[in-house]
Amino acid sequence: MIVAPKIRGFICTTAHPTGCAKHVANQIAVVKNRGPITNAPKKVLVIGASTGYGLASRIATAFGGGAATIGVFFERGAEGERTATAGWYNTAAFEREAAAAGLYARSFNGDAFSDELKKTVVEAVKQDLGQVDCVVYSLASPRRQHPRSGEVFKSVLKPIGQTYSNKNLNTSNGQVNEVTIESANDEEIAHTIAVMGGEDWEMWMDALQEAGALAPGVRTLAYSYIGPSLTWPIYKNGTIGRAKEDLERAQRDIEAKLAPLGGKAWVSVNKALVTQASSAIPVVPLYISILYKAMKAAGNHEECAEQMDRLFRERLNSSTPAIDDAGRIRLDDWEMADDLQNLIADRWAKVTTENLGELADFAGYQESFHRLFGFGLAGVDYGAEVDVQVPIPSIKA
Ligand code: NAI
């Protein structure tokens, strides 16, 4: 069939198999073009491995460091005329490329929050790799069913203690309008921490450690965001920020438990980028559009592949990577540079629907968004018939 994008607000309900494969190939090329990564982990478990930062982490460690990778994610295969999700096609392509390069890769599709999937994955680690020397935790989810209590938590993106109004970009039509978001209540804060905080990361690390599946000197990472003060009410000081504080609490607790193995845990603060998760956050798409314009002009714009390549190539090549006062790795250093942020603040104050094209890179935002689903990639014939049934080699039908 011929696959076209069907965009509904901030989601696209179709994905293009060839386009997703090209998107993955392009990210692999970014890493390979920079040469081998030294001191990279060799056996890596990535939780949230099918899109965004998790996929890029898998690509950087596999194609930069030659790592064997196990990936965990929650995606959907094609059913009849309905395409698979982008993360499904991305993983199918990743595994084909890994096999061609002689790299071990195995994937698990299911609910990472469940005890069942953890058990299955830990067994696979033991059986196939013995132990892992790196665990990347890169989940972004709107809900979590607690594995012990069965309670279902739903995360919200809201400010805390105040109603927040700011400029917002309607990414469907390029209109700059204003959005007002009511303050979260205590239950919503607690739910967001339960979904996006650190408890599940800890549960993964406990399950792996108890099974003896962590190698001496193991390294584990989870990802966070801080951003500029203009987004703080909705991000850093909002419900998601509380969850990220809990991620930092988990980082300290995990590192304490890893002491007998000489292991290390880090939270890496990454750059704001267009991903399926970030496009759902109010205010952030307008900020990202202005950011992209400024960073592309400055010549230091990065996408997920470049960010994760820099993480493993330049930061984790040392056993003591540079950290900030709170112990975090800062890959948002170029985004947060003072001169760049001053420019963005100035443009933020001025931006309207009329001058959006001049002050912001809305076209670039849209291109990035389309690419997430395999659309708009150079060299792909979108007029050609394509088989939407694409297997992930390591997942039995
Ligand atoms: P994404 O939406 O591209 O990826 C989320 C991943 O989680 C996918 O692989 C998805 O399949 C998986 N997943 C979701 N629910 C699952 C479940 N129940 N079981 C198994 N897998 C599940 O998101 P993105 O943006 O790459 O986010 C990853 C992390 O990076 C998050 O912690 C996010 O806060 C953080 N981050 C994102 C930034 C951004 O601008 N996109 C900036 C800095 C940090």
CSV table of C-alpha atoms and ligand atoms in Angstrom, one decimal:
chain,number,residue,atom,x,y,z
A,1,MET,CA,0.0,0.0,0.0
A,2,ILE,CA,1.0,3.7,-0.2
A,3,VAL,CA,1.5,5.2,3.2
A,4,ALA,CA,0.9,8.9,3.9
A,5,PRO,CA,1.1,10.8,7.1
A,6,LYS,CA,-2.1,11.1,9.1
A,7,ILE,CA,-1.5,13.7,11.8
A,8,ARG,CA,-3.9,14.4,14.6
A,9,GLY,CA,-2.6,17.2,16.8
A,10,PHE,CA,0.7,16.0,18.2
A,11,ILE,CA,0.5,12.4,17.0
A,12,CYS,CA,0.8,10.8,13.7
A,13,THR,CA,-1.3,7.6,13.4
A,14,THR,CA,0.7,6.2,10.5
A,15,ALA,CA,4.4,5.4,10.0
A,16,HIS,CA,6.4,4.6,6.9
A,17,PRO,CA,8.5,1.5,7.1
A,18,THR,CA,11.1,2.5,4.4
A,19,GLY,CA,11.2,6.0,5.8
A,20,CYS,CA,11.8,4.8,9.4
A,21,ALA,CA,14.5,2.5,8.1
A,22,LYS,CA,16.2,5.5,6.4
A,23,HIS,CA,15.8,7.6,9.6
A,24,VAL,CA,17.6,4.8,11.5
A,25,ALA,CA,20.3,4.4,8.7
A,26,ASN,CA,20.9,8.2,8.9
A,27,GLN,CA,21.4,8.1,12.7
A,28,ILE,CA,23.8,5.1,12.3
A,29,ALA,CA,25.7,7.1,9.7
A,30,VAL,CA,26.1,10.0,12.1
A,31,VAL,CA,27.8,7.8,14.6
A,32,LYS,CA,29.9,5.7,12.1
A,33,ASN,CA,31.2,8.9,10.4
A,34,ARG,CA,32.7,10.0,13.7
A,35,GLY,CA,34.7,6.7,14.0
A,36,PRO,CA,34.8,4.2,16.8
A,37,ILE,CA,33.9,5.2,20.4
A,38,THR,CA,36.6,4.2,22.8
A,39,ASN,CA,35.8,2.9,26.3
A,40,ALA,CA,32.2,2.3,25.2
A,41,PRO,CA,30.1,-0.3,27.0
A,42,LYS,CA,30.0,-3.7,25.4
A,43,LYS,CA,26.8,-5.2,26.6
A,44,VAL,CA,24.0,-2.8,26.8
A,45,LEU,CA,20.3,-2.9,28.0
A,46,VAL,CA,18.2,0.0,26.7
A,47,ILE,CA,14.8,0.4,28.3
A,48,GLY,CA,12.7,2.6,25.9
A,49,ALA,CA,14.9,1.7,22.9
A,50,SER,CA,12.6,2.2,20.0
A,51,THR,CA,12.4,6.0,19.5
A,52,GLY,CA,14.0,9.2,20.6
A,53,TYR,CA,16.9,9.2,23.0
A,54,GLY,CA,16.7,5.5,23.8
A,55,LEU,CA,17.0,4.5,20.1
A,56,ALA,CA,19.9,6.9,19.7
A,57,SER,CA,21.6,5.4,22.8
A,58,ARG,CA,21.2,2.0,21.3
A,59,ILE,CA,22.6,3.2,18.0
A,60,ALA,CA,25.6,5.0,19.5
A,61,THR,CA,26.6,2.1,21.7
A,62,ALA,CA,26.1,-0.5,19.0
A,63,PHE,CA,27.5,1.3,15.9
A,64,GLY,CA,30.0,3.5,17.8
A,65,GLY,CA,31.2,1.0,20.4
A,66,GLY,CA,30.4,-2.4,18.8
A,67,ALA,CA,28.1,-3.2,21.7
A,68,ALA,CA,25.6,-6.2,21.9
A,69,THR,CA,22.3,-4.6,22.7
A,70,ILE,CA,19.0,-5.7,24.2
A,71,GLY,CA,16.2,-3.2,23.7
A,72,VAL,CA,12.8,-3.0,25.5
A,73,PHE,CA,9.9,-0.9,24.3
A,74,PHE,CA,6.1,-0.7,23.9
A,75,GLU,CA,5.2,-0.7,20.2
A,76,ARG,CA,2.6,-2.2,17.9
A,77,GLY,CA,3.1,-4.3,14.8
A,78,ALA,CA,1.1,-3.7,11.6
A,79,GLU,CA,-2.5,-5.2,11.5
A,80,GLY,CA,-4.0,-5.5,8.0
A,81,GLU,CA,-3.9,-2.0,6.4
A,82,ARG,CA,-2.9,-0.4,9.7
A,83,THR,CA,0.7,0.4,9.8
A,84,ALA,CA,3.0,-0.5,12.7
A,85,THR,CA,4.1,2.3,15.0
A,86,ALA,CA,7.4,4.1,14.1
A,87,GLY,CA,9.2,2.4,17.0
A,88,TRP,CA,8.4,-1.0,15.6
A,89,TYR,CA,9.8,-0.1,12.1
A,90,ASN,CA,12.8,1.6,13.7
A,91,THR,CA,13.6,-1.5,15.6
A,92,ALA,CA,13.1,-3.8,12.6
A,93,ALA,CA,15.6,-1.6,10.7
A,94,PHE,CA,18.0,-1.4,13.7
A,95,GLU,CA,18.1,-5.2,14.0
A,96,ARG,CA,18.7,-5.7,10.2
A,97,GLU,CA,21.5,-3.2,10.3
A,98,ALA,CA,23.0,-4.8,13.4
A,99,ALA,CA,22.9,-8.2,11.9
A,100,ALA,CA,24.6,-6.9,8.7
A,101,ALA,CA,27.3,-5.5,11.0
A,102,GLY,CA,27.7,-8.7,12.9
A,103,LEU,CA,26.3,-7.2,16.1
A,104,TYR,CA,24.1,-9.1,18.6
A,105,ALA,CA,20.7,-7.4,19.0
A,106,ARG,CA,17.6,-8.7,20.7
A,107,SER,CA,14.3,-6.8,21.4
A,108,PHE,CA,11.4,-7.2,23.7
A,109,ASN,CA,8.0,-5.6,23.1
A,110,GLY,CA,5.8,-5.2,26.1
A,111,ASP,CA,5.1,-3.2,29.3
A,112,ALA,CA,8.5,-2.4,30.9
A,113,PHE,CA,6.7,-1.4,34.1
A,114,SER,CA,5.6,-5.0,34.6
A,115,ASP,CA,7.4,-7.6,36.7
A,116,GLU,CA,6.8,-10.2,34.0
A,117,LEU,CA,8.7,-8.3,31.3
A,118,LYS,CA,11.5,-7.5,33.7
A,119,LYS,CA,11.8,-11.2,34.6
A,120,THR,CA,11.8,-12.2,30.9
A,121,VAL,CA,14.5,-9.6,30.0
A,122,VAL,CA,16.7,-10.5,33.0
A,123,GLU,CA,16.6,-14.1,31.9
A,124,ALA,CA,17.6,-13.2,28.4
A,125,VAL,CA,20.5,-11.1,29.7
A,126,LYS,CA,21.7,-14.0,31.8
A,127,GLN,CA,21.3,-16.5,29.0
A,128,ASP,CA,22.6,-14.5,26.0
A,129,LEU,CA,25.1,-12.0,27.5
A,130,GLY,CA,25.8,-13.2,31.1
A,131,GLN,CA,25.8,-9.7,32.4
A,132,VAL,CA,25.3,-6.2,31.1
A,133,ASP,CA,27.8,-3.4,31.7
A,134,CYS,CA,25.4,-0.5,30.8
A,135,VAL,CA,21.7,0.1,31.4
A,136,VAL,CA,20.0,3.0,29.7
A,137,TYR,CA,16.6,4.0,31.1
A,138,SER,CA,14.8,6.1,28.6
A,139,LEU,CA,11.1,5.5,29.1
A,140,ALA,CA,8.6,8.2,28.4
A,141,SER,CA,5.0,7.1,29.0
A,142,PRO,CA,1.7,8.7,29.9
A,143,ARG,CA,0.6,5.9,32.2
A,144,ARG,CA,2.0,3.1,34.4
A,145,GLN,CA,0.3,0.2,36.1
A,146,HIS,CA,2.1,-0.4,39.3
A,147,PRO,CA,3.4,-4.0,39.3
A,148,ARG,CA,2.8,-4.7,43.0
A,149,SER,CA,-0.4,-2.7,43.8
A,150,GLY,CA,-2.0,-2.9,40.3
A,151,GLU,CA,-2.9,0.8,40.6
A,152,VAL,CA,-2.9,2.7,37.3
A,153,PHE,CA,-1.2,6.1,37.4
A,154,LYS,CA,-1.6,8.7,34.7
A,155,SER,CA,1.0,11.5,34.3
A,156,VAL,CA,0.0,15.1,33.6
A,157,LEU,CA,1.9,18.1,32.3
A,158,LYS,CA,0.8,20.9,34.6
A,159,PRO,CA,2.2,23.7,36.7
A,160,ILE,CA,2.3,23.4,40.5
A,161,GLY,CA,0.8,26.0,42.8
A,162,GLN,CA,-0.2,28.5,40.1
A,163,THR,CA,-2.2,28.8,36.9
A,164,TYR,CA,0.3,29.3,34.1
A,165,SER,CA,-0.3,31.2,30.9
A,166,ASN,CA,2.2,31.6,28.1
A,167,LYS,CA,2.6,31.6,24.4
A,168,ASN,CA,2.0,28.3,22.6
A,169,LEU,CA,2.4,27.1,19.1
A,170,ASN,CA,-0.4,25.2,17.4
A,171,THR,CA,1.8,22.8,15.5
A,172,SER,CA,-1.1,21.8,13.1
A,173,ASN,CA,-1.5,25.3,11.6
A,174,GLY,CA,1.5,27.4,12.8
A,175,GLN,CA,-0.7,29.8,14.9
A,176,VAL,CA,1.0,31.3,17.9
A,177,ASN,CA,-1.6,31.7,20.6
A,178,GLU,CA,-1.8,31.6,24.3
A,179,VAL,CA,-2.3,28.6,26.5
A,180,THR,CA,-3.5,28.6,30.1
A,181,ILE,CA,-3.0,25.5,32.3
A,182,GLU,CA,-4.5,25.0,35.7
A,183,SER,CA,-2.3,24.0,38.6
A,184,ALA,CA,-2.0,20.3,39.3
A,185,ASN,CA,-3.6,18.8,42.5
A,186,ASP,CA,-1.7,16.6,44.9
A,187,GLU,CA,-2.9,13.4,43.4
A,188,GLU,CA,-1.8,14.5,39.9
A,189,ILE,CA,1.6,15.3,41.2
A,190,ALA,CA,1.9,11.9,42.9
A,191,HIS,CA,0.7,10.1,39.8
A,192,THR,CA,3.2,11.9,37.5
A,193,ILE,CA,6.0,11.0,39.9
A,194,ALA,CA,4.8,7.4,39.9
A,195,VAL,CA,4.9,7.3,36.1
A,196,MET,CA,7.9,9.4,35.2
A,197,GLY,CA,9.9,9.3,38.4
A,198,GLY,CA,12.7,6.9,39.4
A,199,GLU,CA,10.9,4.0,41.0
A,200,ASP,CA,10.7,1.8,37.9
A,201,TRP,CA,14.4,2.5,37.1
A,202,GLU,CA,15.3,1.3,40.6
A,203,MET,CA,13.1,-1.8,40.1
A,204,TRP,CA,14.9,-2.7,36.9
A,205,MET,CA,18.3,-2.2,38.5
A,206,ASP,CA,17.2,-4.3,41.6
A,207,ALA,CA,15.9,-7.1,39.4
A,208,LEU,CA,19.2,-7.1,37.4
A,209,GLN,CA,21.4,-6.9,40.4
A,210,GLU,CA,19.6,-9.6,42.4
A,211,ALA,CA,19.9,-12.0,39.4
A,212,GLY,CA,23.7,-11.3,39.2
A,213,ALA,CA,23.1,-9.8,35.7
A,214,LEU,CA,25.2,-6.6,36.3
A,215,ALA,CA,28.9,-6.6,35.4
A,216,PRO,CA,31.5,-5.1,37.8
A,217,GLY,CA,31.8,-1.4,37.1
A,218,VAL,CA,28.3,-1.3,35.5
A,219,ARG,CA,27.1,2.1,34.4
A,220,THR,CA,23.5,3.2,34.3
A,221,LEU,CA,21.9,6.3,32.9
A,222,ALA,CA,18.5,8.0,32.9
A,223,TYR,CA,17.6,11.2,31.0
A,224,SER,CA,16.2,14.5,32.2
A,225,TYR,CA,15.5,18.0,31.1
A,226,ILE,CA,15.8,21.4,32.8
A,227,GLY,CA,15.6,24.2,30.1
A,228,PRO,CA,15.3,27.9,30.5
A,229,SER,CA,13.2,29.8,33.0
A,230,LEU,CA,10.5,30.6,30.5
A,231,THR,CA,9.5,26.9,30.5
A,232,TRP,CA,10.0,26.3,34.2
A,233,PRO,CA,6.4,26.6,35.3
A,234,ILE,CA,5.4,23.8,32.9
A,235,TYR,CA,8.6,21.8,33.1
A,236,LYS,CA,11.2,22.1,35.8
A,237,ASN,CA,8.8,23.4,38.5
A,238,GLY,CA,5.8,21.5,37.2
A,239,THR,CA,4.6,18.0,37.6
A,240,ILE,CA,7.2,16.5,35.2
A,241,GLY,CA,10.0,18.4,37.1
A,242,ARG,CA,8.9,16.7,40.3
A,243,ALA,CA,9.2,13.4,38.6
A,244,LYS,CA,12.6,14.3,37.4
A,245,GLU,CA,13.6,15.2,41.0
A,246,ASP,CA,12.5,11.7,41.9
A,247,LEU,CA,14.7,10.4,39.1
A,248,GLU,CA,17.7,12.1,40.8
A,249,ARG,CA,16.7,10.6,44.1
A,250,ALA,CA,16.7,7.2,42.4
A,251,GLN,CA,20.1,7.9,40.9
A,252,ARG,CA,21.6,8.4,44.3
A,253,ASP,CA,19.9,5.3,45.7
A,254,ILE,CA,20.9,3.1,42.8
A,255,GLU,CA,24.5,4.3,43.0
A,256,ALA,CA,24.6,3.4,46.7
A,257,LYS,CA,23.3,-0.1,45.9
A,258,LEU,CA,25.9,-0.5,43.0
A,259,ALA,CA,28.8,0.3,45.4
A,260,PRO,CA,29.7,-3.4,45.8
A,261,LEU,CA,30.1,-3.7,42.1
A,262,GLY,CA,31.9,-0.4,41.7
A,263,GLY,CA,29.0,0.7,39.6
A,264,LYS,CA,27.9,4.3,38.7
A,265,ALA,CA,24.5,5.8,38.0
A,266,TRP,CA,24.0,9.2,36.3
A,267,VAL,CA,21.1,11.4,35.3
A,268,SER,CA,22.1,13.1,32.0
A,269,VAL,CA,20.3,16.4,31.2
A,270,ASN,CA,19.8,16.3,27.5
A,271,LYS,CA,18.8,19.0,24.9
A,272,ALA,CA,15.2,19.7,24.1
A,273,LEU,CA,14.4,17.9,20.8
A,274,VAL,CA,11.3,17.0,18.8
A,275,THR,CA,10.3,13.5,19.9
A,276,GLN,CA,6.9,11.8,20.4
A,277,ALA,CA,7.2,12.6,24.1
A,278,SER,CA,8.2,16.3,23.9
A,279,SER,CA,5.6,17.3,21.2
A,280,ALA,CA,2.9,16.6,23.8
A,281,ILE,CA,4.2,19.3,26.2
A,282,PRO,CA,2.4,22.7,26.0
A,283,VAL,CA,4.7,25.7,25.3
A,284,VAL,CA,7.7,23.4,24.5
A,285,PRO,CA,7.2,23.1,20.7
A,286,LEU,CA,7.3,26.9,20.3
A,287,TYR,CA,10.5,27.0,22.4
A,288,ILE,CA,12.0,24.2,20.4
A,289,SER,CA,11.2,26.0,17.1
A,290,ILE,CA,13.0,29.1,18.3
A,291,LEU,CA,15.8,27.0,19.7
A,292,TYR,CA,16.3,25.1,16.5
A,293,LYS,CA,16.6,28.3,14.5
A,294,ALA,CA,19.2,29.8,16.9
A,295,MET,CA,21.3,26.6,17.1
A,296,LYS,CA,21.2,25.9,13.4
A,297,ALA,CA,22.4,29.5,12.8
A,298,ALA,CA,25.1,29.0,15.5
A,299,GLY,CA,26.2,25.8,13.8
A,300,ASN,CA,25.8,23.6,16.9
A,301,HIS,CA,22.3,22.1,16.4
A,302,GLU,CA,22.1,18.4,17.3
A,303,GLU,CA,19.5,15.7,17.0
A,304,CYS,CA,19.1,12.6,19.2
A,305,ALA,CA,21.9,10.8,17.4
A,306,GLU,CA,24.5,13.6,17.8
A,307,GLN,CA,23.5,14.1,21.5
A,308,MET,CA,23.8,10.4,22.4
A,309,ASP,CA,27.0,10.1,20.3
A,310,ARG,CA,28.5,13.0,22.4
A,311,LEU,CA,27.3,11.3,25.6
A,312,PHE,CA,29.1,8.1,25.0
A,313,ARG,CA,32.0,9.4,23.0
A,314,GLU,CA,33.0,12.5,25.0
A,315,ARG,CA,31.5,12.2,28.4
A,316,LEU,CA,31.4,8.5,29.3
A,317,ASN,CA,34.8,7.8,27.9
A,318,SER,CA,36.0,8.8,31.3
A,319,SER,CA,35.0,6.9,34.5
A,320,THR,CA,34.6,10.3,36.1
A,321,PRO,CA,32.7,12.4,33.5
A,322,ALA,CA,32.2,16.1,34.3
A,323,ILE,CA,29.1,16.7,36.4
A,324,ASP,CA,27.2,19.8,37.7
A,325,ASP,CA,26.7,20.7,41.4
A,326,ALA,CA,23.8,18.3,41.6
A,327,GLY,CA,25.8,15.4,40.1
A,328,ARG,CA,24.2,15.4,36.7
A,329,ILE,CA,25.9,15.1,33.3
A,330,ARG,CA,25.0,18.2,31.2
A,331,LEU,CA,24.5,17.5,27.5
A,332,ASP,CA,22.3,20.6,27.4
A,333,ASP,CA,25.4,22.8,27.7
A,334,TRP,CA,25.2,24.2,24.2
A,335,GLU,CA,21.4,24.8,24.5
A,336,MET,CA,21.8,26.6,27.8
A,337,ALA,CA,24.7,28.9,26.7
A,338,ASP,CA,24.0,32.4,27.9
A,339,ASP,CA,24.2,34.2,24.6
A,340,LEU,CA,21.9,31.6,22.9
A,341,GLN,CA,19.4,31.8,25.7
A,342,ASN,CA,19.4,35.6,25.7
A,343,LEU,CA,18.6,35.5,22.0
A,344,ILE,CA,15.8,33.0,22.6
A,345,ALA,CA,14.3,35.1,25.4
A,346,ASP,CA,14.3,38.2,23.1
A,347,ARG,CA,12.6,36.2,20.3
A,348,TRP,CA,10.2,34.6,22.7
A,349,ALA,CA,8.9,38.1,23.7
A,350,LYS,CA,8.5,39.1,20.1
A,351,VAL,CA,7.2,36.0,18.4
A,352,THR,CA,3.8,36.0,16.8
A,353,THR,CA,2.0,34.0,14.1
A,354,GLU,CA,3.1,36.6,11.5
A,355,ASN,CA,6.9,36.6,12.3
A,356,LEU,CA,7.1,32.8,13.2
A,357,GLY,CA,9.0,32.0,10.0
A,358,GLU,CA,11.5,34.7,10.7
A,359,LEU,CA,12.2,34.2,14.4
A,360,ALA,CA,11.6,30.4,14.7
A,361,ASP,CA,12.3,27.3,12.6
A,362,PHE,CA,8.7,26.0,12.4
A,363,ALA,CA,9.5,24.3,9.1
A,364,GLY,CA,12.4,22.5,10.8
A,365,TYR,CA,10.1,21.5,13.7
A,366,GLN,CA,7.6,20.0,11.3
A,367,GLU,CA,10.3,18.2,9.3
A,368,SER,CA,11.7,16.7,12.5
A,369,PHE,CA,8.2,15.7,13.6
A,370,HIS,CA,7.5,14.1,10.2
A,371,ARG,CA,10.8,12.2,10.4
A,372,LEU,CA,9.8,10.6,13.7
A,373,PHE,CA,7.3,8.7,11.7
A,374,GLY,CA,9.5,8.1,8.7
A,375,PHE,CA,8.1,10.8,6.4
A,376,GLY,CA,10.0,13.5,4.5
A,377,LEU,CA,13.3,11.6,4.3
A,378,ALA,CA,15.5,12.2,1.3
A,379,GLY,CA,15.9,9.2,-1.0
A,380,VAL,CA,12.6,7.5,0.0
A,381,ASP,CA,10.0,7.1,-2.8
A,382,TYR,CA,6.8,7.9,-1.0
A,383,GLY,CA,4.7,7.3,-4.1
A,384,ALA,CA,5.8,3.6,-4.2
A,385,GLU,CA,3.8,0.7,-2.8
A,386,VAL,CA,5.3,-0.6,0.4
A,387,ASP,CA,4.6,-3.7,2.5
A,388,VAL,CA,3.6,-2.5,6.0
A,389,GLN,CA,4.1,-6.0,7.5
A,390,VAL,CA,7.7,-5.8,8.6
A,391,PRO,CA,9.0,-8.3,11.2
A,392,ILE,CA,11.4,-7.5,14.0
A,393,PRO,CA,13.8,-10.4,13.5
A,394,SER,CA,14.3,-11.3,17.2
A,395,ILE,CA,10.5,-11.1,18.0
A,396,LYS,CA,8.5,-14.2,17.1
A,397,ALA,CA,5.2,-13.4,15.3
B,1,NAI,P1,10.1,8.8,23.1
B,1,NAI,O1,8.7,9.0,23.2
B,1,NAI,O2,10.8,9.1,21.8
B,1,NAI,O3,10.6,7.4,23.6
B,1,NAI,C1,9.9,6.7,24.7
B,1,NAI,C2,10.3,5.2,24.7
B,1,NAI,O4,9.6,4.6,25.8
B,1,NAI,C3,9.9,4.4,23.4
B,1,NAI,O5,10.8,3.5,23.1
B,1,NAI,C4,8.6,3.7,23.9
B,1,NAI,O6,8.3,2.5,23.2
B,1,NAI,C5,9.0,3.4,25.4
B,1,NAI,N1,7.9,3.1,26.2
B,1,NAI,C6,6.9,3.9,26.6
B,1,NAI,N2,6.0,3.3,27.5
B,1,NAI,C7,6.6,2.0,27.6
B,1,NAI,C8,6.2,0.9,28.4
B,1,NAI,N3,5.1,0.9,29.2
B,1,NAI,N4,7.0,-0.2,28.3
B,1,NAI,C9,8.0,-0.3,27.5
B,1,NAI,N5,8.5,0.8,26.8
B,1,NAI,C10,7.7,1.9,26.9
B,1,NAI,O7,10.7,9.8,24.3
B,1,NAI,P2,12.1,10.6,24.5
B,1,NAI,O8,11.8,12.0,24.2
B,1,NAI,O9,13.2,10.0,23.8
B,1,NAI,O10,12.2,10.5,26.1
B,1,NAI,C11,13.1,9.5,26.7
B,1,NAI,C12,13.6,10.2,28.0
B,1,NAI,O11,14.4,11.3,27.6
B,1,NAI,C13,12.5,10.7,28.9
B,1,NAI,O12,12.9,10.5,30.2
B,1,NAI,C14,12.5,12.2,28.6
B,1,NAI,O13,12.0,12.9,29.7
B,1,NAI,C15,14.0,12.4,28.4
B,1,NAI,N6,14.3,13.7,27.7
B,1,NAI,C16,13.6,14.1,26.6
B,1,NAI,C17,13.9,15.3,26.0
B,1,NAI,C18,13.2,15.7,24.7
B,1,NAI,O14,13.3,16.9,24.4
B,1,NAI,N7,12.6,14.9,24.0
B,1,NAI,C19,15.0,16.2,26.6
B,1,NAI,C20,15.6,15.7,27.7
B,1,NAI,C21,15.3,14.5,28.3
